[in-house]
PDB file of C-alpha atoms in Angstrom:
ATOM      1  CA  MET A   1     113.515 116.681 106.178  1.00  0.00           C
ATOM      2  CA  LEU A   2     114.906 118.705 108.828  1.00  0.00           C
ATOM      3  CA  ASN A   3     113.742 122.433 108.838  1.00  0.00           C
ATOM      4  CA  ILE A   4     116.540 124.681 110.382  1.00  0.00           C
ATOM      5  CA  SER A   5     115.202 128.139 110.911  1.00  0.00           C
ATOM      6  CA  PRO A   6     117.354 130.415 113.108  1.00  0.00           C
ATOM      7  CA  PRO A   7     115.588 132.352 115.741  1.00  0.00           C
ATOM      8  CA  LYS A   8     115.591 136.146 115.731  1.00  0.00           C
ATOM      9  CA  GLN A   9     118.221 136.434 118.313  1.00  0.00           C
ATOM     10  CA  GLU A  10     120.615 134.313 116.004  1.00  0.00           C
ATOM     11  CA  ILE A  11     119.331 136.389 112.906  1.00  0.00           C
ATOM     12  CA  ASP A  12     120.397 139.696 114.932  1.00  0.00           C
ATOM     13  CA  HIS A  13     123.712 137.979 115.896  1.00  0.00           C
ATOM     14  CA  LEU A  14     124.310 137.418 112.072  1.00  0.00           C
ATOM     15  CA  LYS A  15     123.667 140.815 111.285  1.00  0.00           C
ATOM     16  CA  ILE A  16     126.050 142.239 113.580  1.00  0.00           C
ATOM     17  CA  LEU A  17     128.799 139.687 112.172  1.00  0.00           C
ATOM     18  CA  ALA A  18     128.021 140.871 108.621  1.00  0.00           C
ATOM     19  CA  GLU A  19     128.513 144.480 109.553  1.00  0.00           C
ATOM     20  CA  SER A  20     131.699 143.541 111.680  1.00  0.00           C
ATOM     21  CA  LYS A  21     133.147 141.657 108.264  1.00  0.00           C
ATOM     22  CA  MET A  22     132.123 144.812 106.061  1.00  0.00           C
ATOM     23  CA  ALA A  23     133.913 146.789 108.205  1.00  0.00           C
ATOM     24  CA  GLU A  24     136.991 144.719 108.145  1.00  0.00           C
ATOM     25  CA  GLU A  25     136.992 145.140 104.500  1.00  0.00           C
ATOM     26  CA  GLY A  26     136.770 148.919 104.828  1.00  0.00           C
ATOM     27  CA  ILE A  27     132.876 149.413 104.441  1.00  0.00           C
ATOM     28  CA  ASP A  28     132.406 150.974 107.749  1.00  0.00           C
ATOM     29  CA  GLN A  29     129.416 153.082 108.581  1.00  0.00           C
ATOM     30  CA  LYS A  30     130.939 156.104 107.250  1.00  0.00           C
ATOM     31  CA  PHE A  31     131.598 154.650 103.679  1.00  0.00           C
ATOM     32  CA  ILE A  32     127.904 153.245 104.004  1.00  0.00           C
ATOM     33  CA  LEU A  33     126.465 156.541 104.527  1.00  0.00           C
ATOM     34  CA  GLU A  34     128.315 158.089 101.479  1.00  0.00           C
ATOM     35  CA  ALA A  35     127.424 155.203  99.178  1.00  0.00           C
ATOM     36  CA  GLU A  36     123.732 155.393 100.003  1.00  0.00           C
ATOM     37  CA  LYS A  37     123.741 158.865  98.700  1.00  0.00           C
ATOM     38  CA  THR A  38     123.005 157.464  95.153  1.00  0.00           C
ATOM     39  CA  ASP A  39     120.587 154.733  94.020  1.00  0.00           C
ATOM     40  CA  GLU A  40     123.518 152.557  92.509  1.00  0.00           C
ATOM     41  CA  GLY A  41     125.525 152.889  96.082  1.00  0.00           C
ATOM     42  CA  LYS A  42     122.321 151.840  97.962  1.00  0.00           C
ATOM     43  CA  GLU A  43     121.842 148.529  95.608  1.00  0.00           C
ATOM     44  CA  GLN A  44     125.775 147.768  95.916  1.00  0.00           C
ATOM     45  CA  ILE A  45     125.505 148.102  99.836  1.00  0.00           C
ATOM     46  CA  SER A  46     122.361 146.089 100.004  1.00  0.00           C
ATOM     47  CA  GLN A  47     123.910 143.212  97.638  1.00  0.00           C
ATOM     48  CA  ILE A  48     127.046 143.121  99.894  1.00  0.00           C
ATOM     49  CA  LYS A  49     125.017 142.828 103.099  1.00  0.00           C
ATOM     50  CA  ASN A  50     122.720 139.995 101.525  1.00  0.00           C
ATOM     51  CA  ASP A  51     125.613 138.085 100.182  1.00  0.00           C
ATOM     52  CA  LEU A  52     127.449 138.154 103.598  1.00  0.00           C
ATOM     53  CA  MET A  53     124.149 137.176 105.328  1.00  0.00           C
ATOM     54  CA  HIS A  54     123.618 134.279 102.876  1.00  0.00           C
ATOM     55  CA  GLN A  55     127.322 133.043 103.604  1.00  0.00           C
ATOM     56  CA  LEU A  56     126.832 133.387 107.243  1.00  0.00           C
ATOM     57  CA  LEU A  57     123.322 131.367 106.962  1.00  0.00           C
ATOM     58  CA  ARG A  58     125.084 128.733 105.108  1.00  0.00           C
ATOM     59  CA  ASP A  59     127.680 128.449 107.907  1.00  0.00           C
ATOM     60  CA  TYR A  60     125.160 128.245 110.410  1.00  0.00           C
ATOM     61  CA  SER A  61     123.203 125.478 108.688  1.00  0.00           C
ATOM     62  CA  LYS A  62     126.583 123.540 108.437  1.00  0.00           C
ATOM     63  CA  GLU A  63     127.029 123.786 112.416  1.00  0.00           C
ATOM     64  CA  VAL A  64     123.729 122.757 112.936  1.00  0.00           C
ATOM     65  CA  MET A  65     123.748 119.596 110.861  1.00  0.00           C
ATOM     66  CA  LYS A  66     127.119 118.633 112.340  1.00  0.00           C
ATOM     67  CA  GLU A  67     125.588 118.960 115.956  1.00  0.00           C
ATOM     68  CA  TYR A  68     122.680 116.976 114.630  1.00  0.00           C
ATOM     69  CA  ALA A  69     124.755 114.072 113.278  1.00  0.00           C
ATOM     70  CA  ASP A  70     126.856 113.977 116.408  1.00  0.00           C
ATOM     71  CA  SER A  71     123.803 113.701 118.739  1.00  0.00           C
ATOM     72  CA  PHE A  72     121.887 111.306 116.291  1.00  0.00           C
ATOM     73  CA  GLY A  73     124.310 108.637 117.043  1.00  0.00           C
ATOM     74  CA  ARG A  74     123.369 106.551 113.934  1.00  0.00           C
ATOM     75  CA  GLU A  75     125.497 103.934 112.198  1.00  0.00           C
ATOM     76  CA  ILE A  76     125.536 103.658 108.444  1.00  0.00           C
ATOM     77  CA  TYR A  77     127.037 101.310 106.047  1.00  0.00           C
ATOM     78  CA  THR A  78     130.619 101.704 104.904  1.00  0.00           C
ATOM     79  CA  ASN A  79     130.198 100.643 101.394  1.00  0.00           C
ATOM     80  CA  PRO A  80     126.471 100.524 100.573  1.00  0.00           C
ATOM     81  CA  ASP A  81     127.597  99.488  96.840  1.00  0.00           C
ATOM     82  CA  LYS A  82     128.973  96.424  98.405  1.00  0.00           C
ATOM     83  CA  LEU A  83     126.085  94.952 100.354  1.00  0.00           C
ATOM     84  CA  PRO A  84     124.912  91.417  99.702  1.00  0.00           C
ATOM     85  CA  THR A  85     121.874  90.965  97.494  1.00  0.00           C
ATOM     86  CA  GLN A  86     118.508  89.931  99.151  1.00  0.00           C
ATOM     87  CA  THR A  87     119.360  86.267  98.224  1.00  0.00           C
ATOM     88  CA  GLU A  88     122.738  86.436  99.695  1.00  0.00           C
ATOM     89  CA  GLU A  89     121.504  88.120 102.752  1.00  0.00           C
ATOM     90  CA  LYS A  90     119.013  85.497 103.470  1.00  0.00           C
ATOM     91  CA  LYS A  91     121.391  82.670 102.900  1.00  0.00           C
ATOM     92  CA  ILE A  92     123.607  84.581 105.390  1.00  0.00           C
ATOM     93  CA  TYR A  93     120.950  84.945 108.044  1.00  0.00           C
ATOM     94  CA  MET A  94     120.096  81.478 107.863  1.00  0.00           C
ATOM     95  CA  GLU A  95     123.464  80.443 108.590  1.00  0.00           C
ATOM     96  CA  ILE A  96     123.923  82.638 111.471  1.00  0.00           C
ATOM     97  CA  ASN A  97     120.543  81.501 112.997  1.00  0.00           C
ATOM     98  CA  THR A  98     121.641  77.924 112.528  1.00  0.00           C
ATOM     99  CA  GLU A  99     125.032  78.549 114.252  1.00  0.00           C
ATOM    100  CA  LEU A 100     123.745  80.553 117.340  1.00  0.00           C
ATOM    101  CA  GLU A 101     121.078  77.886 117.677  1.00  0.00           C
ATOM    102  CA  SER A 102     123.568  75.266 117.875  1.00  0.00           C
ATOM    103  CA  ARG A 103     125.292  77.349 120.559  1.00  0.00           C
ATOM    104  CA  ASP A 104     122.307  77.826 122.676  1.00  0.00           C
ATOM    105  CA  LEU A 105     122.594  81.449 122.491  1.00  0.00           C
ATOM    106  CA  SER A 106     119.024  83.002 123.103  1.00  0.00           C
ATOM    107  CA  LYS A 107     117.684  85.763 120.897  1.00  0.00           C
ATOM    108  CA  ILE A 108     115.743  86.913 123.711  1.00  0.00           C
ATOM    109  CA  ASN A 109     117.298  88.387 126.752  1.00  0.00           C
ATOM    110  CA  PRO A 110     117.309  86.404 129.748  1.00  0.00           C
ATOM    111  CA  GLU A 111     116.980  89.074 132.122  1.00  0.00           C
ATOM    112  CA  PHE A 112     114.030  90.488 130.190  1.00  0.00           C
ATOM    113  CA  THR A 113     112.254  86.897 130.354  1.00  0.00           C
ATOM    114  CA  ALA A 114     112.841  86.851 133.941  1.00  0.00           C
ATOM    115  CA  ARG A 115     111.420  90.232 134.647  1.00  0.00           C
ATOM    116  CA  TYR A 116     108.541  90.419 132.124  1.00  0.00           C
ATOM    117  CA  GLU A 117     105.809  88.570 134.027  1.00  0.00           C
ATOM    118  CA  SER A 118     106.495  90.293 137.497  1.00  0.00           C
ATOM    119  CA  GLU A 119     106.472  93.851 135.625  1.00  0.00           C
ATOM    120  CA  LYS A 120     103.335  92.587 133.680  1.00  0.00           C
ATOM    121  CA  SER A 121     101.597  91.906 136.942  1.00  0.00           C
ATOM    122  CA  ARG A 122     102.744  95.161 138.336  1.00  0.00           C
ATOM    123  CA  GLN A 123     101.354  97.327 135.208  1.00  0.00           C
ATOM    124  CA  LEU A 124      98.090  95.170 135.117  1.00  0.00           C
ATOM    125  CA  VAL A 125      97.007  96.672 138.505  1.00  0.00           C
ATOM    126  CA  LYS A 126      96.103 100.037 136.923  1.00  0.00           C
ATOM    127  CA  TYR A 127      93.386  98.286 134.722  1.00  0.00           C
ATOM    128  CA  ASN A 128      91.702  96.712 137.670  1.00  0.00           C
ATOM    129  CA  LYS A 129      91.119  93.695 135.575  1.00  0.00           C
ATOM    130  CA  SER A 130      92.316  90.242 135.263  1.00  0.00           C
ATOM    131  CA  LYS A 131      94.647  89.582 132.272  1.00  0.00           C
ATOM    132  CA  ASN A 132      92.204  87.294 130.592  1.00  0.00           C
ATOM    133  CA  SER A 133      89.380  89.930 130.781  1.00  0.00           C
ATOM    134  CA  LEU A 134      91.580  92.522 128.823  1.00  0.00           C
ATOM    135  CA  SER A 135      90.531  93.691 125.289  1.00  0.00           C
ATOM    136  CA  LYS A 136      92.825  93.056 122.550  1.00  0.00           C
ATOM    137  CA  SER A 137      93.881  96.976 122.632  1.00  0.00           C
ATOM    138  CA  GLU A 138      94.323  96.958 126.300  1.00  0.00           C
ATOM    139  CA  LEU A 139      96.661  93.870 126.242  1.00  0.00           C
ATOM    140  CA  ASN A 140      98.552  95.505 123.380  1.00  0.00           C
ATOM    141  CA  THR A 141      98.997  98.533 125.404  1.00  0.00           C
ATOM    142  CA  LEU A 142     100.021  96.595 128.488  1.00  0.00           C
ATOM    143  CA  ASN A 143     102.527  94.820 126.628  1.00  0.00           C
ATOM    144  CA  SER A 144     103.928  97.985 125.314  1.00  0.00           C
ATOM    145  CA  ASP A 145     104.008  99.650 128.658  1.00  0.00           C
ATOM    146  CA  VAL A 146     105.801  96.528 130.029  1.00  0.00           C
ATOM    147  CA  LYS A 147     108.416  96.575 127.209  1.00  0.00           C
ATOM    148  CA  LYS A 148     108.949 100.178 127.804  1.00  0.00           C
ATOM    149  CA  ALA A 149     109.381  99.985 131.676  1.00  0.00           C
ATOM    150  CA  LEU A 150     111.907  97.328 131.186  1.00  0.00           C
ATOM    151  CA  GLU A 151     113.998  99.417 128.609  1.00  0.00           C
ATOM    152  CA  LYS A 152     113.836 102.446 130.589  1.00  0.00           C
ATOM    153  CA  GLU A 153     115.763 100.288 133.309  1.00  0.00           C
ATOM    154  CA  GLY A 154     118.235  99.246 130.742  1.00  0.00           C
ATOM    155  CA  ILE A 155     116.875  95.769 130.044  1.00  0.00           C
ATOM    156  CA  SER A 156     116.293  95.298 126.108  1.00  0.00           C
ATOM    157  CA  LYS A 157     114.400  92.546 124.960  1.00  0.00           C
ATOM    158  CA  ILE A 158     117.084  91.354 122.321  1.00  0.00           C
ATOM    159  CA  ASN A 159     120.008  89.684 124.134  1.00  0.00           C
ATOM    160  CA  PRO A 160     122.804  92.041 123.741  1.00  0.00           C
ATOM    161  CA  GLU A 161     125.251  89.180 123.557  1.00  0.00           C
ATOM    162  CA  TYR A 162     123.413  87.684 120.654  1.00  0.00           C
ATOM    163  CA  GLN A 163     123.086  90.972 118.827  1.00  0.00           C
ATOM    164  CA  ASN A 164     126.829  91.332 119.193  1.00  0.00           C
ATOM    165  CA  GLU A 165     127.663  88.089 118.061  1.00  0.00           C
ATOM    166  CA  PHE A 166     125.060  88.080 114.993  1.00  0.00           C
ATOM    167  CA  SER A 167     126.506  91.504 113.960  1.00  0.00           C
ATOM    168  CA  ARG A 168     130.141  89.853 114.002  1.00  0.00           C
ATOM    169  CA  LEU A 169     129.325  86.926 112.227  1.00  0.00           C
ATOM    170  CA  LYS A 170     127.288  89.011 109.625  1.00  0.00           C
ATOM    171  CA  ILE A 171     130.305  91.038 108.742  1.00  0.00           C
ATOM    172  CA  LYS A 172     132.538  87.840 108.699  1.00  0.00           C
ATOM    173  CA  LYS A 173     130.192  85.865 106.454  1.00  0.00           C
ATOM    174  CA  ALA A 174     129.830  88.686 103.926  1.00  0.00           C
ATOM    175  CA  LYS A 175     133.422  89.031 103.751  1.00  0.00           C
ATOM    176  CA  LEU A 176     133.773  85.531 102.493  1.00  0.00           C
ATOM    177  CA  ILE A 177     131.629  86.381  99.322  1.00  0.00           C
ATOM    178  CA  ASN A 178     133.444  89.589  98.917  1.00  0.00           C
ATOM    179  CA  LYS A 179     130.627  91.712 100.278  1.00  0.00           C
ATOM    180  CA  ASP A 180     130.768  94.380 103.074  1.00  0.00           C
ATOM    181  CA  TYR A 181     128.442  94.897 106.180  1.00  0.00           C
ATOM    182  CA  SER A 182     130.824  96.975 107.986  1.00  0.00           C
ATOM    183  CA  THR A 183     129.385 100.090 109.567  1.00  0.00           C
ATOM    184  CA  ARG A 184     130.650 103.778 110.351  1.00  0.00           C
ATOM    185  CA  LYS A 185     129.214 106.604 112.565  1.00  0.00           C
ATOM    186  CA  LEU A 186     126.963 108.949 110.568  1.00  0.00           C
ATOM    187  CA  THR A 187     128.325 112.542 109.999  1.00  0.00           C
ATOM    188  CA  GLU A 188     127.053 116.036 108.573  1.00  0.00           C
ATOM    189  CA  LYS A 189     128.726 114.821 105.220  1.00  0.00           C
ATOM    190  CA  ASP A 190     126.280 112.060 104.934  1.00  0.00           C
ATOM    191  CA  LEU A 191     123.161 114.543 105.329  1.00  0.00           C
ATOM    192  CA  VAL A 192     121.905 115.975 102.232  1.00  0.00           C
ATOM    193  CA  TRP A 193     120.656 119.607 102.875  1.00  0.00           C
ATOM    194  CA  PHE A 194     119.651 122.794 100.935  1.00  0.00           C
ATOM    195  CA  ALA A 195     119.119 126.158 101.920  1.00  0.00           C
ATOM    196  CA  LYS A 196     115.957 128.567 101.280  1.00  0.00           C
ATOM    197  CA  VAL A 197     116.759 132.201 102.339  1.00  0.00           C
ATOM    198  CA  GLU A 198     113.674 134.218 102.837  1.00  0.00           C
ATOM    199  CA  GLU A 199     114.124 137.932 101.836  1.00  0.00           C
ATOM    200  CA  GLN A 200     110.556 138.460 102.877  1.00  0.00           C
ATOM    201  CA  ARG A 201     108.894 136.272 105.374  1.00  0.00           C
ATOM    202  CA  THR A 202     105.254 136.036 106.388  1.00  0.00           C
ATOM    203  CA  TYR A 203     104.821 135.443 110.310  1.00  0.00           C
ATOM    204  CA  LYS A 204     101.775 133.271 111.488  1.00  0.00           C
ATOM    205  CA  ALA A 205      99.641 135.052 114.024  1.00  0.00           C
ATOM    206  CA  THR A 206     100.612 132.346 116.683  1.00  0.00           C
ATOM    207  CA  ASP A 207     104.411 132.940 116.267  1.00  0.00           C
ATOM    208  CA  ARG A 208     105.784 134.119 119.601  1.00  0.00           C
ATOM    209  CA  TRP A 209     107.348 137.493 118.073  1.00  0.00           C
ATOM    210  CA  VAL A 210     104.152 138.447 116.562  1.00  0.00           C
ATOM    211  CA  GLN A 211     102.306 137.801 120.003  1.00  0.00           C
ATOM    212  CA  GLU A 212     105.031 140.206 121.739  1.00  0.00           C
ATOM    213  CA  ASN A 213     104.869 142.793 119.069  1.00  0.00           C
ATOM    214  CA  LYS A 214     100.750 142.725 119.634  1.00  0.00           C
ATOM    215  CA  LYS A 215     101.563 143.535 123.257  1.00  0.00           C
ATOM    216  CA  ILE A 216     104.137 146.280 122.451  1.00  0.00           C
ATOM    217  CA  LEU A 217     101.600 147.780 119.649  1.00  0.00           C
ATOM    218  CA  SER A 218      99.090 147.905 122.572  1.00  0.00           C
ATOM    219  CA  GLN A 219     101.166 149.604 124.726  1.00  0.00           C
ATOM    220  CA  ILE A 220     101.895 152.338 122.211  1.00  0.00           C
ATOM    221  CA  LYS A 221      98.135 152.837 121.443  1.00  0.00           C
ATOM    222  CA  GLU A 222      97.730 153.421 125.006  1.00  0.00           C
ATOM    223  CA  ILE A 223     100.451 156.231 124.981  1.00  0.00           C
TER     224      ILE A 223
END
C-alpha cells in the first residue's frame, strides 16, 4: 500500500487554492467575516472549506498516483480473464522451450557467461580468501555481488534475444487456444486507492515540523 501524505507546504498551498475558489464563488473575506458572526454561519463556512479541501486532496492524490504509475514502468496483462490455465500454461512453456532449444538459442546471456568468471575473480579479492575456502553465506554474497555488478553495466543474466523470442511465442501459442498473454502499460486507473482525510492529526516527536517548532518555542521562552 502506498501512503500519500502531502507535506505542510502542499497543505498550505491547497488552503490558498480553496480560499481562491471560495472567492470566485463570491465567498470573499468580507462575506466570511459577516457570516461568522453567527454560529450557523461559522458552521456553513467551515463545511464549505472542508468540502473544498477534501476535493483538492482527492485531486492531489490522483496526480500522485498518475506520476507513480508512469514512473513504475510496469506491464500488466491486457485481458486477465483470458489467461491460460496452469495446465495450458505448462504445455505452452514446454513447447516454447523445446522450440528454442532446437534453435540453439541460449537462455543465459553469452556476454554474461563470458564476463562472469573474470568479475568473480575481481570481487573475490575483497574476501582475501580462495574461492574454495569461502563459507556458503560468503559464496552466496559473492555470486550476488557479481550479478549486480554485471547488471549495473547493462549485462543481464537472461539472454535478451531469448527473452524477447519467448514472449513472442508465448503470445502466439496462447492465441491458438483462444487465450491472451498480451500486455499493456500500467496506468493510474489500474491502481486501487482510497483516501483518509485527517481533521485532527497527532504528530510524532521525531517529525521534522515538530522538531522545528520546538526550536521556535525555545526561542520564544528566551524572549
